[in-house]
PDB file of C-alpha atoms in Angstrom:
ATOM      1  CA  MET A   1      85.803  91.969  83.560  1.00  0.00           C
ATOM      2  CA  ARG A   2      88.356  93.947  82.584  1.00  0.00           C
ATOM      3  CA  ALA A   3      91.448  95.019  84.878  1.00  0.00           C
ATOM      4  CA  LEU A   4      94.717  96.479  84.319  1.00  0.00           C
ATOM      5  CA  VAL A   5      98.136  95.275  86.554  1.00  0.00           C
ATOM      6  CA  ILE A   6     101.137  97.504  86.769  1.00  0.00           C
ATOM      7  CA  SER A   7     103.925  96.107  88.126  1.00  0.00           C
ATOM      8  CA  GLY A   8     106.437  97.661  90.233  1.00  0.00           C
ATOM      9  CA  GLY A   9     109.469  99.561  89.026  1.00  0.00           C
ATOM     10  CA  GLY A  10     110.374 102.709  90.505  1.00  0.00           C
ATOM     11  CA  SER A  11     110.866 105.577  88.432  1.00  0.00           C
ATOM     12  CA  LYS A  12     110.236 103.362  85.138  1.00  0.00           C
ATOM     13  CA  GLY A  13     106.614 103.964  86.167  1.00  0.00           C
ATOM     14  CA  ALA A  14     106.581 106.861  83.926  1.00  0.00           C
ATOM     15  CA  PHE A  15     106.797 104.448  81.240  1.00  0.00           C
ATOM     16  CA  ALA A  16     103.777 102.689  82.496  1.00  0.00           C
ATOM     17  CA  GLY A  17     101.854 106.034  82.455  1.00  0.00           C
ATOM     18  CA  GLY A  18     102.227 106.398  78.779  1.00  0.00           C
ATOM     19  CA  VAL A  19     101.098 102.883  78.133  1.00  0.00           C
ATOM     20  CA  ALA A  20      97.740 103.477  80.113  1.00  0.00           C
ATOM     21  CA  GLN A  21      97.401 106.823  78.560  1.00  0.00           C
ATOM     22  CA  TYR A  22      97.108 105.158  75.250  1.00  0.00           C
ATOM     23  CA  LEU A  23      95.124 102.086  76.459  1.00  0.00           C
ATOM     24  CA  ILE A  24      92.417 104.480  78.362  1.00  0.00           C
ATOM     25  CA  GLN A  25      92.499 107.649  76.105  1.00  0.00           C
ATOM     26  CA  ASN A  26      92.692 106.220  72.597  1.00  0.00           C
ATOM     27  CA  LYS A  27      91.806 102.621  72.921  1.00  0.00           C
ATOM     28  CA  GLY A  28      88.752 103.865  74.898  1.00  0.00           C
ATOM     29  CA  TYR A  29      89.276 100.759  77.454  1.00  0.00           C
ATOM     30  CA  LYS A  30      87.171 100.963  80.711  1.00  0.00           C
ATOM     31  CA  TYR A  31      88.659  98.992  83.628  1.00  0.00           C
ATOM     32  CA  ASP A  32      86.678  97.577  86.213  1.00  0.00           C
ATOM     33  CA  LEU A  33      89.455  96.648  88.653  1.00  0.00           C
ATOM     34  CA  PHE A  34      92.981  98.391  88.855  1.00  0.00           C
ATOM     35  CA  LEU A  35      95.595  96.404  90.612  1.00  0.00           C
ATOM     36  CA  GLY A  36      99.183  98.185  91.269  1.00  0.00           C
ATOM     37  CA  THR A  37     102.563  97.219  93.329  1.00  0.00           C
ATOM     38  CA  SER A  38     104.996  99.894  94.314  1.00  0.00           C
ATOM     39  CA  THR A  39     105.027 102.340  91.384  1.00  0.00           C
ATOM     40  CA  GLY A  40     101.844 100.812  90.031  1.00  0.00           C
ATOM     41  CA  SER A  41     100.289 101.560  93.180  1.00  0.00           C
ATOM     42  CA  LEU A  42     100.898 105.432  92.850  1.00  0.00           C
ATOM     43  CA  LEU A  43      99.954 105.512  89.338  1.00  0.00           C
ATOM     44  CA  ILE A  44      96.498 103.447  89.712  1.00  0.00           C
ATOM     45  CA  PRO A  45      94.323 105.718  91.599  1.00  0.00           C
ATOM     46  CA  HIS A  46      94.589 108.710  89.323  1.00  0.00           C
ATOM     47  CA  LEU A  47      94.070 106.153  86.152  1.00  0.00           C
ATOM     48  CA  ALA A  48      90.904 105.438  87.834  1.00  0.00           C
ATOM     49  CA  LEU A  49      90.005 109.045  88.020  1.00  0.00           C
ATOM     50  CA  GLY A  50      90.963 109.532  84.473  1.00  0.00           C
ATOM     51  CA  ASN A  51      93.749 112.378  85.765  1.00  0.00           C
ATOM     52  CA  ILE A  52      95.839 111.444  82.900  1.00  0.00           C
ATOM     53  CA  ASP A  53      97.279 114.856  82.610  1.00  0.00           C
ATOM     54  CA  LYS A  54      97.669 115.551  86.288  1.00  0.00           C
ATOM     55  CA  LEU A  55      99.350 111.871  86.240  1.00  0.00           C
ATOM     56  CA  HIS A  56     101.646 113.095  83.683  1.00  0.00           C
ATOM     57  CA  SER A  57     102.772 116.302  85.319  1.00  0.00           C
ATOM     58  CA  ILE A  58     103.504 114.351  88.533  1.00  0.00           C
ATOM     59  CA  TYR A  59     105.517 111.490  86.825  1.00  0.00           C
ATOM     60  CA  THR A  60     107.717 114.086  84.622  1.00  0.00           C
ATOM     61  CA  ASN A  61     108.156 116.538  87.244  1.00  0.00           C
ATOM     62  CA  VAL A  62     108.884 114.484  90.843  1.00  0.00           C
ATOM     63  CA  GLY A  63     112.564 114.775  91.754  1.00  0.00           C
ATOM     64  CA  MET A  64     114.380 112.984  94.592  1.00  0.00           C
ATOM     65  CA  ASN A  65     113.431 115.997  96.770  1.00  0.00           C
ATOM     66  CA  GLU A  66     110.051 114.810  96.863  1.00  0.00           C
ATOM     67  CA  ILE A  67     110.789 111.033  97.498  1.00  0.00           C
ATOM     68  CA  PHE A  68     113.344 111.286 100.278  1.00  0.00           C
ATOM     69  CA  ASP A  69     113.925 113.181 103.546  1.00  0.00           C
ATOM     70  CA  ILE A  70     116.854 111.042 104.012  1.00  0.00           C
ATOM     71  CA  ASN A  71     118.419 110.552 100.856  1.00  0.00           C
ATOM     72  CA  PRO A  72     121.057 107.168 100.392  1.00  0.00           C
ATOM     73  CA  PHE A  73     122.474 108.322  97.276  1.00  0.00           C
ATOM     74  CA  ILE A  74     124.296 111.235  95.514  1.00  0.00           C
ATOM     75  CA  ILE A  75     124.062 111.622  91.563  1.00  0.00           C
ATOM     76  CA  ARG A  76     127.123 112.760  90.055  1.00  0.00           C
ATOM     77  CA  THR A  77     127.194 113.941  86.221  1.00  0.00           C
ATOM     78  CA  LYS A  78     130.493 112.833  84.570  1.00  0.00           C
ATOM     79  CA  LYS A  79     130.449 113.644  80.170  1.00  0.00           C
ATOM     80  CA  GLY A  80     126.654 113.768  80.289  1.00  0.00           C
ATOM     81  CA  LYS A  81     126.167 110.590  82.175  1.00  0.00           C
ATOM     82  CA  ASN A  82     124.599 110.328  85.702  1.00  0.00           C
ATOM     83  CA  TYR A  83     126.389 108.303  88.452  1.00  0.00           C
ATOM     84  CA  VAL A  84     125.268 107.043  91.260  1.00  0.00           C
ATOM     85  CA  THR A  85     127.484 106.926  94.596  1.00  0.00           C
ATOM     86  CA  ILE A  86     126.392 106.327  98.365  1.00  0.00           C
ATOM     87  CA  ASN A  87     125.950 109.540 100.499  1.00  0.00           C
ATOM     88  CA  HIS A  88     128.059 108.307 103.593  1.00  0.00           C
ATOM     89  CA  PHE A  89     127.128 111.279 105.712  1.00  0.00           C
ATOM     90  CA  ASN A  90     123.326 110.481 105.721  1.00  0.00           C
ATOM     91  CA  VAL A  91     123.856 106.515 105.812  1.00  0.00           C
ATOM     92  CA  ILE A  92     126.232 106.972 108.668  1.00  0.00           C
ATOM     93  CA  ARG A  93     123.645 109.277 110.481  1.00  0.00           C
ATOM     94  CA  GLN A  94     120.940 106.632 110.022  1.00  0.00           C
ATOM     95  CA  LEU A  95     123.262 104.057 111.292  1.00  0.00           C
ATOM     96  CA  LEU A  96     123.922 106.438 114.265  1.00  0.00           C
ATOM     97  CA  ARG A  97     120.263 106.953 114.915  1.00  0.00           C
ATOM     98  CA  GLY A  98     120.085 103.132 115.241  1.00  0.00           C
ATOM     99  CA  LYS A  99     117.870 103.069 111.976  1.00  0.00           C
ATOM    100  CA  ARG A 100     117.639  99.784 109.762  1.00  0.00           C
ATOM    101  CA  THR A 101     117.301 101.660 106.301  1.00  0.00           C
ATOM    102  CA  PHE A 102     119.770 103.741 104.606  1.00  0.00           C
ATOM    103  CA  GLY A 103     117.350 106.633 103.860  1.00  0.00           C
ATOM    104  CA  GLU A 104     113.769 107.792 104.920  1.00  0.00           C
ATOM    105  CA  SER A 105     110.788 108.529 102.576  1.00  0.00           C
ATOM    106  CA  ARG A 106     108.448 110.549 104.592  1.00  0.00           C
ATOM    107  CA  LYS A 107     108.306 112.924 101.875  1.00  0.00           C
ATOM    108  CA  LEU A 108     106.947 110.749  99.563  1.00  0.00           C
ATOM    109  CA  GLN A 109     103.959 109.945 101.787  1.00  0.00           C
ATOM    110  CA  ASN A 110     103.171 113.849 102.061  1.00  0.00           C
ATOM    111  CA  PHE A 111     103.691 113.902  98.225  1.00  0.00           C
ATOM    112  CA  ILE A 112     100.770 111.121  97.856  1.00  0.00           C
ATOM    113  CA  LYS A 113      98.548 113.010 100.103  1.00  0.00           C
ATOM    114  CA  SER A 114      99.121 116.362  98.311  1.00  0.00           C
ATOM    115  CA  ASN A 115      98.412 114.886  94.951  1.00  0.00           C
ATOM    116  CA  LEU A 116      95.228 112.574  95.655  1.00  0.00           C
ATOM    117  CA  THR A 117      92.751 114.891  97.563  1.00  0.00           C
ATOM    118  CA  LEU A 118      90.114 113.695 100.308  1.00  0.00           C
ATOM    119  CA  LEU A 119      87.515 114.897  97.384  1.00  0.00           C
ATOM    120  CA  GLU A 120      89.037 112.321  94.833  1.00  0.00           C
ATOM    121  CA  PHE A 121      89.382 109.510  97.092  1.00  0.00           C
ATOM    122  CA  GLU A 122      85.753 110.035  98.102  1.00  0.00           C
ATOM    123  CA  TYR A 123      84.654 109.966  94.514  1.00  0.00           C
ATOM    124  CA  LEU A 124      86.758 106.775  93.832  1.00  0.00           C
ATOM    125  CA  LYS A 125      85.403 104.839  96.637  1.00  0.00           C
ATOM    126  CA  SER A 126      81.853 105.750  95.464  1.00  0.00           C
ATOM    127  CA  LEU A 127      82.724 103.972  91.912  1.00  0.00           C
ATOM    128  CA  PRO A 128      82.028 100.341  91.326  1.00  0.00           C
ATOM    129  CA  THR A 129      85.786 100.239  90.076  1.00  0.00           C
ATOM    130  CA  ASP A 130      87.996  98.614  92.834  1.00  0.00           C
ATOM    131  CA  ILE A 131      91.356 100.041  93.041  1.00  0.00           C
ATOM    132  CA  VAL A 132      93.833  97.705  95.068  1.00  0.00           C
ATOM    133  CA  VAL A 133      97.253  98.177  96.089  1.00  0.00           C
ATOM    134  CA  THR A 134      99.994  95.295  97.033  1.00  0.00           C
ATOM    135  CA  VAL A 135     102.061  95.732 100.076  1.00  0.00           C
ATOM    136  CA  THR A 136     104.633  93.129 101.692  1.00  0.00           C
ATOM    137  CA  ASN A 137     104.025  92.084 105.687  1.00  0.00           C
ATOM    138  CA  ILE A 138     107.345  91.278 106.335  1.00  0.00           C
ATOM    139  CA  THR A 139     106.604  89.991 109.492  1.00  0.00           C
ATOM    140  CA  LYS A 140     104.090  87.397 108.342  1.00  0.00           C
ATOM    141  CA  ASN A 141     106.261  86.787 105.453  1.00  0.00           C
ATOM    142  CA  GLU A 142     103.427  87.567 102.863  1.00  0.00           C
ATOM    143  CA  ALA A 143     101.629  90.045 100.165  1.00  0.00           C
ATOM    144  CA  GLU A 144      98.535  91.846 101.235  1.00  0.00           C
ATOM    145  CA  TYR A 145      96.141  93.644  98.726  1.00  0.00           C
ATOM    146  CA  LYS A 146      94.693  96.619 100.142  1.00  0.00           C
ATOM    147  CA  SER A 147      91.178  97.798  98.518  1.00  0.00           C
ATOM    148  CA  ILE A 148      90.157 101.210  98.560  1.00  0.00           C
ATOM    149  CA  LYS A 149      86.543 100.165  99.648  1.00  0.00           C
ATOM    150  CA  ASN A 150      88.060  98.808 103.188  1.00  0.00           C
ATOM    151  CA  CYS A 151      90.299 102.175 103.641  1.00  0.00           C
ATOM    152  CA  THR A 152      90.088 105.481 105.149  1.00  0.00           C
ATOM    153  CA  TYR A 153      91.469 108.340 102.816  1.00  0.00           C
ATOM    154  CA  THR A 154      94.657 108.595 105.601  1.00  0.00           C
ATOM    155  CA  GLU A 155      94.767 104.425 105.536  1.00  0.00           C
ATOM    156  CA  PHE A 156      94.882 104.131 101.737  1.00  0.00           C
ATOM    157  CA  CYS A 157      97.291 106.776 101.142  1.00  0.00           C
ATOM    158  CA  ASP A 158      99.533 105.137 103.575  1.00  0.00           C
ATOM    159  CA  TRP A 159      99.158 101.889 101.812  1.00  0.00           C
ATOM    160  CA  ILE A 160      99.975 103.401  98.543  1.00  0.00           C
ATOM    161  CA  TRP A 161     103.108 104.887 100.551  1.00  0.00           C
ATOM    162  CA  ILE A 162     104.338 101.524 101.924  1.00  0.00           C
ATOM    163  CA  SER A 163     103.708  99.777  98.913  1.00  0.00           C
ATOM    164  CA  SER A 164     106.533 102.017  97.394  1.00  0.00           C
ATOM    165  CA  ASN A 165     108.915 101.836  99.927  1.00  0.00           C
ATOM    166  CA  TYR A 166     111.767  99.753  98.553  1.00  0.00           C
ATOM    167  CA  ILE A 167     113.799  98.798 101.832  1.00  0.00           C
ATOM    168  CA  PRO A 168     116.475  99.184 103.235  1.00  0.00           C
ATOM    169  CA  PHE A 169     116.661 102.447 100.930  1.00  0.00           C
ATOM    170  CA  MET A 170     113.368 103.940 102.109  1.00  0.00           C
ATOM    171  CA  SER A 171     111.375 103.655 105.314  1.00  0.00           C
ATOM    172  CA  LEU A 172     110.242 100.243 107.197  1.00  0.00           C
ATOM    173  CA  VAL A 173     106.858 100.998 108.311  1.00  0.00           C
ATOM    174  CA  LYS A 174     105.107  99.780 111.387  1.00  0.00           C
ATOM    175  CA  LYS A 175     101.568  99.340 110.881  1.00  0.00           C
ATOM    176  CA  GLN A 176      98.996  97.335 112.926  1.00  0.00           C
ATOM    177  CA  ARG A 177     101.824  95.594 114.827  1.00  0.00           C
ATOM    178  CA  CYS A 178     103.371  94.311 111.951  1.00  0.00           C
ATOM    179  CA  GLU A 179     106.495  95.788 109.670  1.00  0.00           C
ATOM    180  CA  TYR A 180     105.745  96.386 106.123  1.00  0.00           C
ATOM    181  CA  GLY A 181     107.688  97.298 102.873  1.00  0.00           C
ATOM    182  CA  ASP A 182     107.171  97.419  99.166  1.00  0.00           C
ATOM    183  CA  GLY A 183     104.746  95.366  97.593  1.00  0.00           C
ATOM    184  CA  GLY A 184     107.472  93.925  94.969  1.00  0.00           C
ATOM    185  CA  PHE A 185     108.907  91.879  97.471  1.00  0.00           C
ATOM    186  CA  SER A 186     106.034  89.355  97.475  1.00  0.00           C
ATOM    187  CA  SER A 187     104.093  90.283  94.368  1.00  0.00           C
ATOM    188  CA  LEU A 188     105.728  92.231  91.863  1.00  0.00           C
ATOM    189  CA  VAL A 189     103.014  91.410  88.841  1.00  0.00           C
ATOM    190  CA  PRO A 190      99.948  90.532  90.904  1.00  0.00           C
ATOM    191  CA  ILE A 191      98.212  88.766  88.022  1.00  0.00           C
ATOM    192  CA  ARG A 192      96.936  86.272  90.089  1.00  0.00           C
ATOM    193  CA  GLU A 193      95.263  88.458  92.402  1.00  0.00           C
ATOM    194  CA  ALA A 194      93.336  90.172  89.728  1.00  0.00           C
ATOM    195  CA  ILE A 195      92.341  86.493  88.590  1.00  0.00           C
ATOM    196  CA  HIS A 196      91.217  85.484  91.954  1.00  0.00           C
ATOM    197  CA  ARG A 197      89.129  88.958  91.975  1.00  0.00           C
ATOM    198  CA  GLY A 198      87.271  88.115  88.647  1.00  0.00           C
ATOM    199  CA  ALA A 199      88.969  89.539  85.952  1.00  0.00           C
ATOM    200  CA  THR A 200      88.380  87.572  82.548  1.00  0.00           C
ATOM    201  CA  GLU A 201      90.637  90.078  80.444  1.00  0.00           C
ATOM    202  CA  ILE A 202      93.708  91.955  81.910  1.00  0.00           C
ATOM    203  CA  ASP A 203      96.335  94.376  80.370  1.00  0.00           C
ATOM    204  CA  VAL A 204      99.414  93.563  82.147  1.00  0.00           C
ATOM    205  CA  ILE A 205     102.100  96.612  82.416  1.00  0.00           C
ATOM    206  CA  ILE A 206     105.592  94.884  83.189  1.00  0.00           C
ATOM    207  CA  LEU A 207     108.548  97.468  83.531  1.00  0.00           C
ATOM    208  CA  GLU A 208     111.131  95.262  82.260  1.00  0.00           C
ATOM    209  CA  THR A 209     112.050  93.751  79.371  1.00  0.00           C
ATOM    210  CA  GLU A 210     110.501  90.221  78.374  1.00  0.00           C
ATOM    211  CA  ILE A 211     114.331  88.631  77.523  1.00  0.00           C
ATOM    212  CA  SER A 212     117.509  90.032  79.048  1.00  0.00           C
ATOM    213  CA  LEU A 213     118.951  92.272  76.374  1.00  0.00           C
ATOM    214  CA  THR A 214     122.387  93.244  77.861  1.00  0.00           C
ATOM    215  CA  LYS A 215     124.692  91.365  80.495  1.00  0.00           C
ATOM    216  CA  THR A 216     124.239  92.493  84.123  1.00  0.00           C
ATOM    217  CA  THR A 217     127.247  94.573  85.146  1.00  0.00           C
ATOM    218  CA  LEU A 218     127.839  94.418  89.302  1.00  0.00           C
ATOM    219  CA  GLY A 219     128.406  97.302  91.162  1.00  0.00           C
ATOM    220  CA  ASN A 220     132.089  97.798  91.994  1.00  0.00           C
ATOM    221  CA  ASN A 221     131.355  98.833  96.085  1.00  0.00           C
ATOM    222  CA  PRO A 222     129.014  97.110  98.437  1.00  0.00           C
ATOM    223  CA  PHE A 223     126.350  99.648  98.012  1.00  0.00           C
ATOM    224  CA  SER A 224     125.789  99.608  94.600  1.00  0.00           C
ATOM    225  CA  LEU A 225     126.478  95.871  94.626  1.00  0.00           C
ATOM    226  CA  MET A 226     123.725  95.180  97.029  1.00  0.00           C
ATOM    227  CA  ILE A 227     121.191  97.486  94.542  1.00  0.00           C
ATOM    228  CA  ASP A 228     122.226  95.225  91.687  1.00  0.00           C
ATOM    229  CA  LEU A 229     121.227  91.865  93.766  1.00  0.00           C
ATOM    230  CA  PHE A 230     118.039  93.328  94.764  1.00  0.00           C
ATOM    231  CA  LEU A 231     117.265  94.098  91.730  1.00  0.00           C
ATOM    232  CA  PHE A 232     118.216  90.419  89.995  1.00  0.00           C
ATOM    233  CA  SER A 233     115.675  89.227  93.052  1.00  0.00           C
ATOM    234  CA  LEU A 234     113.113  91.410  91.951  1.00  0.00           C
ATOM    235  CA  ASP A 235     113.676  90.668  88.304  1.00  0.00           C
ATOM    236  CA  GLN A 236     113.356  86.552  89.178  1.00  0.00           C
ATOM    237  CA  LEU A 237     110.541  87.305  91.533  1.00  0.00           C
ATOM    238  CA  GLY A 238     108.799  89.066  88.553  1.00  0.00           C
ATOM    239  CA  LYS A 239     109.270  86.157  86.075  1.00  0.00           C
ATOM    240  CA  HIS A 240     108.018  83.923  88.594  1.00  0.00           C
ATOM    241  CA  ASP A 241     104.627  85.906  89.020  1.00  0.00           C
ATOM    242  CA  VAL A 242     104.297  85.728  85.400  1.00  0.00           C
ATOM    243  CA  SER A 243     104.823  82.183  84.880  1.00  0.00           C
ATOM    244  CA  LEU A 244     102.356  81.585  87.603  1.00  0.00           C
ATOM    245  CA  GLY A 245      99.752  84.002  86.308  1.00  0.00           C
ATOM    246  CA  LYS A 246     100.060  82.471  82.818  1.00  0.00           C
ATOM    247  CA  LEU A 247      99.021  79.017  84.157  1.00  0.00           C
ATOM    248  CA  SER A 248      96.417  80.627  86.496  1.00  0.00           C
ATOM    249  CA  ALA A 249      94.934  82.667  83.359  1.00  0.00           C
ATOM    250  CA  THR A 250      95.061  79.223  81.229  1.00  0.00           C
ATOM    251  CA  SER A 251      93.141  76.805  83.874  1.00  0.00           C
ATOM    252  CA  ARG A 252      90.282  79.964  84.014  1.00  0.00           C
ATOM    253  CA  ASP A 253      90.356  81.151  80.625  1.00  0.00           C
ATOM    254  CA  VAL A 254      91.671  84.514  81.290  1.00  0.00           C
ATOM    255  CA  LYS A 255      92.874  86.635  78.385  1.00  0.00           C
ATOM    256  CA  LEU A 256      96.314  88.351  78.987  1.00  0.00           C
ATOM    257  CA  ASN A 257      97.646  91.176  77.172  1.00  0.00           C
ATOM    258  CA  PHE A 258     101.184  91.979  78.178  1.00  0.00           C
ATOM    259  CA  TYR A 259     103.291  95.327  77.707  1.00  0.00           C
ATOM    260  CA  TYR A 260     106.815  95.066  78.358  1.00  0.00           C
ATOM    261  CA  THR A 261     109.406  97.847  78.073  1.00  0.00           C
ATOM    262  CA  PRO A 262     111.037  97.274  74.802  1.00  0.00           C
ATOM    263  CA  THR A 263     114.932  98.323  76.271  1.00  0.00           C
ATOM    264  CA  LYS A 264     116.397  98.346  79.561  1.00  0.00           C
ATOM    265  CA  LEU A 265     115.569 102.087  80.924  1.00  0.00           C
ATOM    266  CA  THR A 266     117.938 102.342  83.828  1.00  0.00           C
ATOM    267  CA  ASN A 267     119.961 100.388  85.969  1.00  0.00           C
ATOM    268  CA  ASN A 268     118.579 102.069  89.231  1.00  0.00           C
ATOM    269  CA  ALA A 269     115.082 102.635  89.426  1.00  0.00           C
ATOM    270  CA  LEU A 270     115.507 104.525  92.714  1.00  0.00           C
ATOM    271  CA  ILE A 271     116.800 107.547  90.440  1.00  0.00           C
ATOM    272  CA  PHE A 272     114.116 110.181  89.384  1.00  0.00           C
ATOM    273  CA  ASP A 273     115.611 111.810  86.243  1.00  0.00           C
ATOM    274  CA  GLN A 274     113.014 114.150  84.980  1.00  0.00           C
ATOM    275  CA  LYS A 275     114.236 114.121  81.475  1.00  0.00           C
ATOM    276  CA  LYS A 276     114.172 110.663  81.271  1.00  0.00           C
ATOM    277  CA  MET A 277     111.069 110.061  82.712  1.00  0.00           C
ATOM    278  CA  LYS A 278     109.648 112.262  80.181  1.00  0.00           C
ATOM    279  CA  LYS A 279     111.221 110.402  77.317  1.00  0.00           C
ATOM    280  CA  TRP A 280     109.945 107.308  79.357  1.00  0.00           C
ATOM    281  CA  TRP A 281     106.086 108.353  79.067  1.00  0.00           C
ATOM    282  CA  GLN A 282     106.057 109.049  75.679  1.00  0.00           C
ATOM    283  CA  LEU A 283     108.202 105.729  74.974  1.00  0.00           C
ATOM    284  CA  GLY A 284     105.322 103.935  76.784  1.00  0.00           C
ATOM    285  CA  PHE A 285     102.694 105.848  74.506  1.00  0.00           C
ATOM    286  CA  ASN A 286     104.573 104.836  71.229  1.00  0.00           C
ATOM    287  CA  TYR A 287     105.030 101.244  72.176  1.00  0.00           C
ATOM    288  CA  ALA A 288     101.146 100.684  73.361  1.00  0.00           C
ATOM    289  CA  LYS A 289     100.459 102.348  70.125  1.00  0.00           C
ATOM    290  CA  ASN A 290     102.660  99.963  67.800  1.00  0.00           C
ATOM    291  CA  LYS A 291     101.644  97.079  69.620  1.00  0.00           C
ATOM    292  CA  SER A 292      97.957  97.779  69.166  1.00  0.00           C
ATOM    293  CA  GLU A 293      98.376  98.534  65.207  1.00  0.00           C
ATOM    294  CA  ILE A 294     100.293  94.981  65.021  1.00  0.00           C
ATOM    295  CA  MET A 295      97.440  93.744  67.173  1.00  0.00           C
ATOM    296  CA  SER A 296      95.198  94.884  64.901  1.00  0.00           C
ATOM    297  CA  GLU A 297      96.502  93.707  61.434  1.00  0.00           C
ATOM    298  CA  ASN A 298      97.179  90.057  62.730  1.00  0.00           C
ATOM    299  CA  ARG A 299      93.455  89.649  63.278  1.00  0.00           C
TER     300      ARG A 299
END
């Protein structure tokens, strides 16, 4: 049983799309299980459908306006470089309204439904392939895994959206008497869940470098510092998930194939820059191709 696992990583999901394109189209891999967290959950339904061209179009054309209805960020360009600052007006508006998040991402919820049709959902549900998204039940302090087999169309789209909500910058969602947020807070790289569901070989796409290549420069204001600290915590969680996943794979004789980003792609994965994402998609494709050729030479 072969599985594809894609970690969280916001806009860096474009890199994962390129890797997956090579594995599915060029290597011809067939997956019995697709399991994703956050941006990984956005990718996997379209990968299971084989809609690579559609997915490429989505990930290389999506912008901040398709994600946020209340955007906590302002992007300024200086000398060809993008700088992220706080949108004081939107953040203060959220606080005055008694909201607990700096931004709202209801547009992303609608964007997901507009790009995954009911007919596509019904077709996916009829397949033997399973598609599973990771969410964090903050009320119960635990990860939950939502299979397409157990969901209606609306429920599945909502779980994908919830899996991608990086609070406190995006929406905090109340569902089934519990509050939910980004799946990455509890299971950023869900390798163990794939093994638990019976996978014997897993291709794991991790949207971070395997080894830290640069020193972390902390933000110079409280807002950017908060983002940096959140990213640091998620990076540590990802490493923990990988370590436990490797141990579980060894004990159950499961083969793991890792695909890390070869370079640090961005300091803020909540910024969706179309030009950069197009480059990252191609980078992912080329990286998977080169790694595959090296692996073939070493056999």
